One Martini backbone bead per residue (centre of mass of N, CA, C, O) as a GRO file, in nm:
protein
  221
    1MET     BB    1  18.127  -0.782   5.793
    2ILE     BB    2  17.973  -0.478   5.742
    3PHE     BB    3  17.744  -0.381   5.432
    4GLU     BB    4  17.458  -0.241   5.373
    5GLY     BB    5  17.323  -0.392   5.647
    6ILE     BB    6  17.545  -0.635   5.593
    7GLN     BB    7  17.617  -0.989   5.669
    8LEU     BB    8  17.830  -1.154   5.561
    9ASN     BB    9  17.819  -1.367   5.765
   10GLN     BB   10  17.496  -1.484   5.677
   11LEU     BB   11  17.529  -1.577   5.382
   12ASN     BB   12  17.411  -1.773   5.135
   13ASP     BB   13  17.380  -1.902   4.878
   14GLU     BB   14  17.107  -1.730   4.749
   15GLU     BB   15  17.276  -1.438   4.837
   16VAL     BB   16  17.493  -1.477   4.638
   17LEU     BB   17  17.751  -1.311   4.383
   18PHE     BB   18  18.010  -1.402   4.155
   19PHE     BB   19  18.179  -1.200   3.949
   20ILE     BB   20  18.306  -1.286   3.620
   21ARG     BB   21  18.542  -1.343   3.379
   22ILE     BB   22  18.771  -1.496   3.108
   23ARG     BB   23  18.949  -1.649   3.327
   24GLY     BB   24  18.760  -1.720   3.553
   25LYS     BB   25  18.721  -1.873   3.775
   26GLU     BB   26  19.037  -1.902   3.950
   27SER     BB   27  19.157  -1.623   3.908
   28TYR     BB   28  18.950  -1.489   4.073
   29PHE     BB   29  18.994  -1.639   4.321
   30LYS     BB   30  19.303  -1.537   4.326
   31ASN     BB   31  19.346  -1.267   4.295
   32VAL     BB   32  19.091  -1.052   4.364
   33TYR     BB   33  18.902  -1.186   4.602
   34THR     BB   34  19.037  -1.361   4.743
   35ASN     BB   35  19.053  -1.499   5.075
   36ALA     BB   36  18.999  -1.309   5.303
   37PHE     BB   37  18.716  -1.205   5.149
   38LEU     BB   38  18.553  -1.508   5.155
   39GLU     BB   39  18.618  -1.564   5.487
   40LYS     BB   40  18.342  -1.374   5.513
   41PHE     BB   41  18.150  -1.604   5.401
   42GLU     BB   42  18.083  -1.825   5.522
   43LYS     BB   43  17.806  -2.012   5.445
   44LEU     BB   44  17.961  -2.046   5.178
   45LYS     BB   45  18.005  -2.324   4.943
   46GLN     BB   46  17.975  -2.234   4.605
   47PHE     BB   47  18.002  -1.984   4.491
   48ARG     BB   48  17.779  -1.830   4.244
   49CYS     BB   49  17.836  -1.745   3.925
   50ILE     BB   50  17.854  -1.444   3.693
   51SER     BB   51  17.830  -1.428   3.344
   52GLU     BB   52  17.935  -1.396   2.964
   53TYR     BB   53  18.034  -1.657   3.032
   54LYS     BB   54  17.991  -2.007   3.093
   55LYS     BB   55  18.227  -2.061   3.202
   56ASP     BB   56  18.202  -2.120   3.590
   57SER     BB   57  17.883  -2.052   3.590
   58ASP     BB   58  17.576  -2.031   3.650
   59VAL     BB   59  17.470  -1.740   3.527
   60HIS     BB   60  17.460  -1.694   3.185
   61ILE     BB   61  17.493  -1.428   2.987
   62ASP     BB   62  17.233  -1.452   2.732
   63LEU     BB   63  17.181  -1.246   2.453
   64ASN     BB   64  17.092  -1.481   2.249
   65LYS     BB   65  16.818  -1.581   2.455
   66ILE     BB   66  16.735  -1.345   2.358
   67GLU     BB   67  16.380  -1.248   2.168
   68ARG     BB   68  16.499  -0.986   2.160
   69ASP     BB   69  16.564  -0.587   2.053
   70TYR     BB   70  16.287  -0.479   2.178
   71LEU     BB   71  16.051  -0.215   2.338
   72PHE     BB   72  15.835  -0.149   2.510
   73ALA     BB   73  15.675   0.072   2.643
   74GLU     BB   74  15.662   0.092   2.926
   75GLU     BB   75  15.979  -0.103   2.870
   76TYR     BB   76  16.069   0.189   2.871
   77SER     BB   77  16.010   0.359   2.980
   78ASP     BB   78  16.193   0.254   3.258
   79PHE     BB   79  16.452   0.299   3.082
   80ASN     BB   80  16.440   0.572   3.108
   81ASN     BB   81  16.487   0.622   3.391
   82LEU     BB   82  16.753   0.481   3.404
   83PHE     BB   83  16.881   0.603   3.132
   84LYS     BB   84  17.070   0.642   2.881
   85ILE     BB   85  17.201   0.544   2.597
   86GLU     BB   86  17.488   0.724   2.551
   87GLU     BB   87  17.616   0.702   2.811
   88ILE     BB   88  17.639   0.432   2.792
   89ILE     BB   89  17.843   0.405   2.516
   90ALA     BB   90  18.057   0.620   2.680
   91ARG     BB   91  18.152   0.381   2.879
   92CYS     BB   92  18.205   0.168   2.598
   93ARG     BB   93  18.424   0.102   2.409
   94ALA     BB   94  18.235  -0.201   2.230
   95LEU     BB   95  17.949   0.038   2.156
   96ARG     BB   96  18.148   0.251   1.998
   97ASN     BB   97  18.249  -0.012   1.797
   98ILE     BB   98  17.983   0.053   1.688
   99SER     BB   99  17.689   0.105   1.633
  100PHE     BB  100  17.376   0.237   1.711
  101ILE     BB  101  17.216   0.008   1.623
  102ASP     BB  102  17.344  -0.215   1.800
  103ALA     BB  103  17.385  -0.096   2.030
  104LYS     BB  104  17.081  -0.114   2.154
  105LYS     BB  105  17.035  -0.411   2.090
  106LEU     BB  106  17.228  -0.500   2.308
  107ILE     BB  107  17.082  -0.294   2.549
  108PHE     BB  108  16.819  -0.418   2.581
  109ARG     BB  109  16.883  -0.704   2.625
  110ALA     BB  110  16.992  -0.667   2.905
  111TYR     BB  111  16.743  -0.543   3.018
  112LEU     BB  112  16.612  -0.764   3.011
  113PHE     BB  113  16.781  -1.019   3.181
  114PHE     BB  114  16.716  -0.854   3.420
  115ILE     BB  115  16.463  -0.809   3.472
  116ARG     BB  116  16.407  -1.123   3.481
  117PHE     BB  117  16.641  -1.222   3.700
  118TYR     BB  118  16.553  -1.070   3.944
  119GLU     BB  119  16.302  -1.092   3.930
  120LYS     BB  120  16.309  -1.398   4.022
  121GLU     BB  121  16.554  -1.383   4.246
  122LYS     BB  122  16.447  -1.308   4.532
  123LYS     BB  123  16.677  -1.340   4.719
  124LEU     BB  124  16.901  -1.237   4.678
  125LYS     BB  125  17.130  -0.949   4.783
  126MET     BB  126  17.413  -0.984   4.636
  127VAL     BB  127  17.709  -0.869   4.426
  128ALA     BB  128  18.010  -0.954   4.366
  129ILE     BB  129  18.267  -0.688   4.180
  130GLY     BB  130  18.379  -0.514   4.002
  131ALA     BB  131  18.491  -0.229   3.835
  132VAL     BB  132  18.307  -0.060   3.606
  133ASP     BB  133  18.387  -0.100   3.201
  134ASN     BB  134  18.071  -0.159   3.100
  135TYR     BB  135  17.746  -0.267   2.998
  136ILE     BB  136  17.692  -0.529   3.178
  137MET     BB  137  17.796  -0.390   3.427
  138ASP     BB  138  17.654  -0.168   3.420
  139MET     BB  139  17.324  -0.243   3.407
  140MET     BB  140  17.332  -0.469   3.672
  141VAL     BB  141  17.385  -0.248   3.897
  142THR     BB  142  17.148  -0.021   3.834
  143ILE     BB  143  16.905  -0.257   3.867
  144GLY     BB  144  16.976  -0.384   4.140
  145LYS     BB  145  16.927  -0.127   4.262
  146LYS     BB  146  16.588  -0.142   4.249
  147TYR     BB  147  16.612  -0.466   4.383
  148ASN     BB  148  16.765  -0.418   4.634
  149ILE     BB  149  17.092  -0.507   4.538
  150SER     BB  150  17.368  -0.550   4.661
  151PHE     BB  151  17.761  -0.394   4.582
  152ILE     BB  152  18.067  -0.532   4.584
  153GLY     BB  153  18.346  -0.414   4.551
  154VAL     BB  154  18.672  -0.525   4.353
  155THR     BB  155  19.011  -0.395   4.269
  156ASP     BB  156  19.292  -0.328   4.207
  157SER     BB  157  19.593  -0.170   4.336
  158PHE     BB  158  19.904  -0.044   4.339
  159LEU     BB  159  19.909  -0.233   4.606
  160SER     BB  160  19.873  -0.475   4.548
  161PRO     BB  161  19.746  -0.735   4.725
  162GLU     BB  162  19.708  -0.653   4.963
  163TYR     BB  163  19.550  -0.420   4.875
  164LYS     BB  164  19.220  -0.327   4.811
  165LEU     BB  165  18.971  -0.176   4.614
  166CYS     BB  166  18.654  -0.046   4.733
  167THR     BB  167  18.428  -0.037   4.456
  168ILE     BB  168  18.268   0.059   4.102
  169ARG     BB  169  18.276   0.432   4.046
  170GLY     BB  170  18.492   0.550   4.253
  171GLU     BB  171  18.397   0.503   4.523
  172SER     BB  172  18.366   0.512   4.882
  173ASN     BB  173  18.404   0.278   5.126
  174ASN     BB  174  18.300   0.189   5.484
  175ILE     BB  175  18.432  -0.057   5.576
  176GLY     BB  176  18.676   0.013   5.745
  177ILE     BB  177  18.927   0.016   6.077
  178CYS     BB  178  19.250   0.146   6.060
  179THR     BB  179  19.569   0.056   6.163
  180GLU     BB  180  19.847   0.174   6.228
  181GLU     BB  181  20.037  -0.051   6.094
  182GLU     BB  182  19.861  -0.001   5.809
  183ILE     BB  183  19.953   0.247   5.730
  184ASN     BB  184  20.300   0.267   5.784
  185ASN     BB  185  20.274  -0.009   5.577
  186PHE     BB  186  20.159   0.223   5.289
  187VAL     BB  187  20.372   0.435   5.306
  188ASP     BB  188  20.589   0.248   5.251
  189LYS     BB  189  20.506   0.133   4.962
  190ILE     BB  190  20.466   0.430   4.885
  191LYS     BB  191  20.778   0.482   4.851
  192LYS     BB  192  20.947   0.227   4.746
  193SER     BB  193  20.802   0.270   4.481
  194ILE     BB  194  20.939   0.570   4.401
  195GLU     BB  195  21.216   0.473   4.446
  196ASN     BB  196  21.191   0.223   4.207
  197SER     BB  197  21.081   0.415   3.959
  198LYS     BB  198  21.352   0.547   3.914
  199SER     BB  199  21.516   0.274   3.884
  200PRO     BB  200  21.470   0.081   3.658
  201LYS     BB  201  21.446  -0.249   3.512
  202LEU     BB  202  21.497  -0.397   3.262
  203SER     BB  203  21.393  -0.627   3.279
  204ARG     BB  204  21.091  -0.528   3.335
  205ILE     BB  205  21.111  -0.320   3.100
  206ILE     BB  206  21.058  -0.624   2.896
  207LYS     BB  207  20.839  -0.753   3.030
  208ASN     BB  208  20.608  -0.561   3.018
  209ASN     BB  209  20.595  -0.492   2.711
  210LEU     BB  210  20.575  -0.807   2.571
  211TYR     BB  211  20.291  -0.777   2.790
  212TYR     BB  212  20.108  -0.594   2.613
  213PHE     BB  213  20.177  -0.683   2.331
  214SER     BB  214  19.998  -0.970   2.354
  215SER     BB  215  19.757  -0.863   2.461
  216PHE     BB  216  19.729  -0.679   2.196
  217ILE     BB  217  19.703  -0.976   1.998
  218TYR     BB  218  19.499  -1.114   2.133
  219ARG     BB  219  19.245  -0.910   2.133
  220TYR     BB  220  19.259  -0.847   1.819
  221ILE     BB  221  19.197  -1.155   1.788
   0.00000   0.00000   0.00000
């Protein structure tokens, strides 16, 4: 499999990272990246991970270890060539829920972290990631592209787990050719989903609502 000119089966452990979230490596490598995707990286032995959460992360995105929350003139000029603070905040719910000053400090810390990280990781070529949904991922991708790092997005769709979306910000990516059988399976699944939605089961409705309510309580706490 070739993505943005990179042969995935030729990448070694130093050349690729996998971004994971709070659910941890085991959950992400089972439900998000899946064996079908991981098998494309034939030479990898470690499957190194980068994360905001220390557990399972080979590279821990720890903004608390950044010694300052402001930028020098040259850094600020480079920052402005890549970002607009207002747009970063607008795309991230966590930043929208705090003061502008506190949000700006976090953004500057993240900028310093990734600039230093990419300058150090000279051999890194690719990062596997889900769809961008917070400022850490947003900045990791934008700054990484400045250093010619490729990002391959893998995220769920309404046809998961059989089919995944390969996208970072909702863009389309040409990563392969569908067979006639795959197209037929795709159409059949859509038809089945439409039929099931017309007659939802009470047990499923109760189960889904319990899940969403529990998730809300957990996130609130």
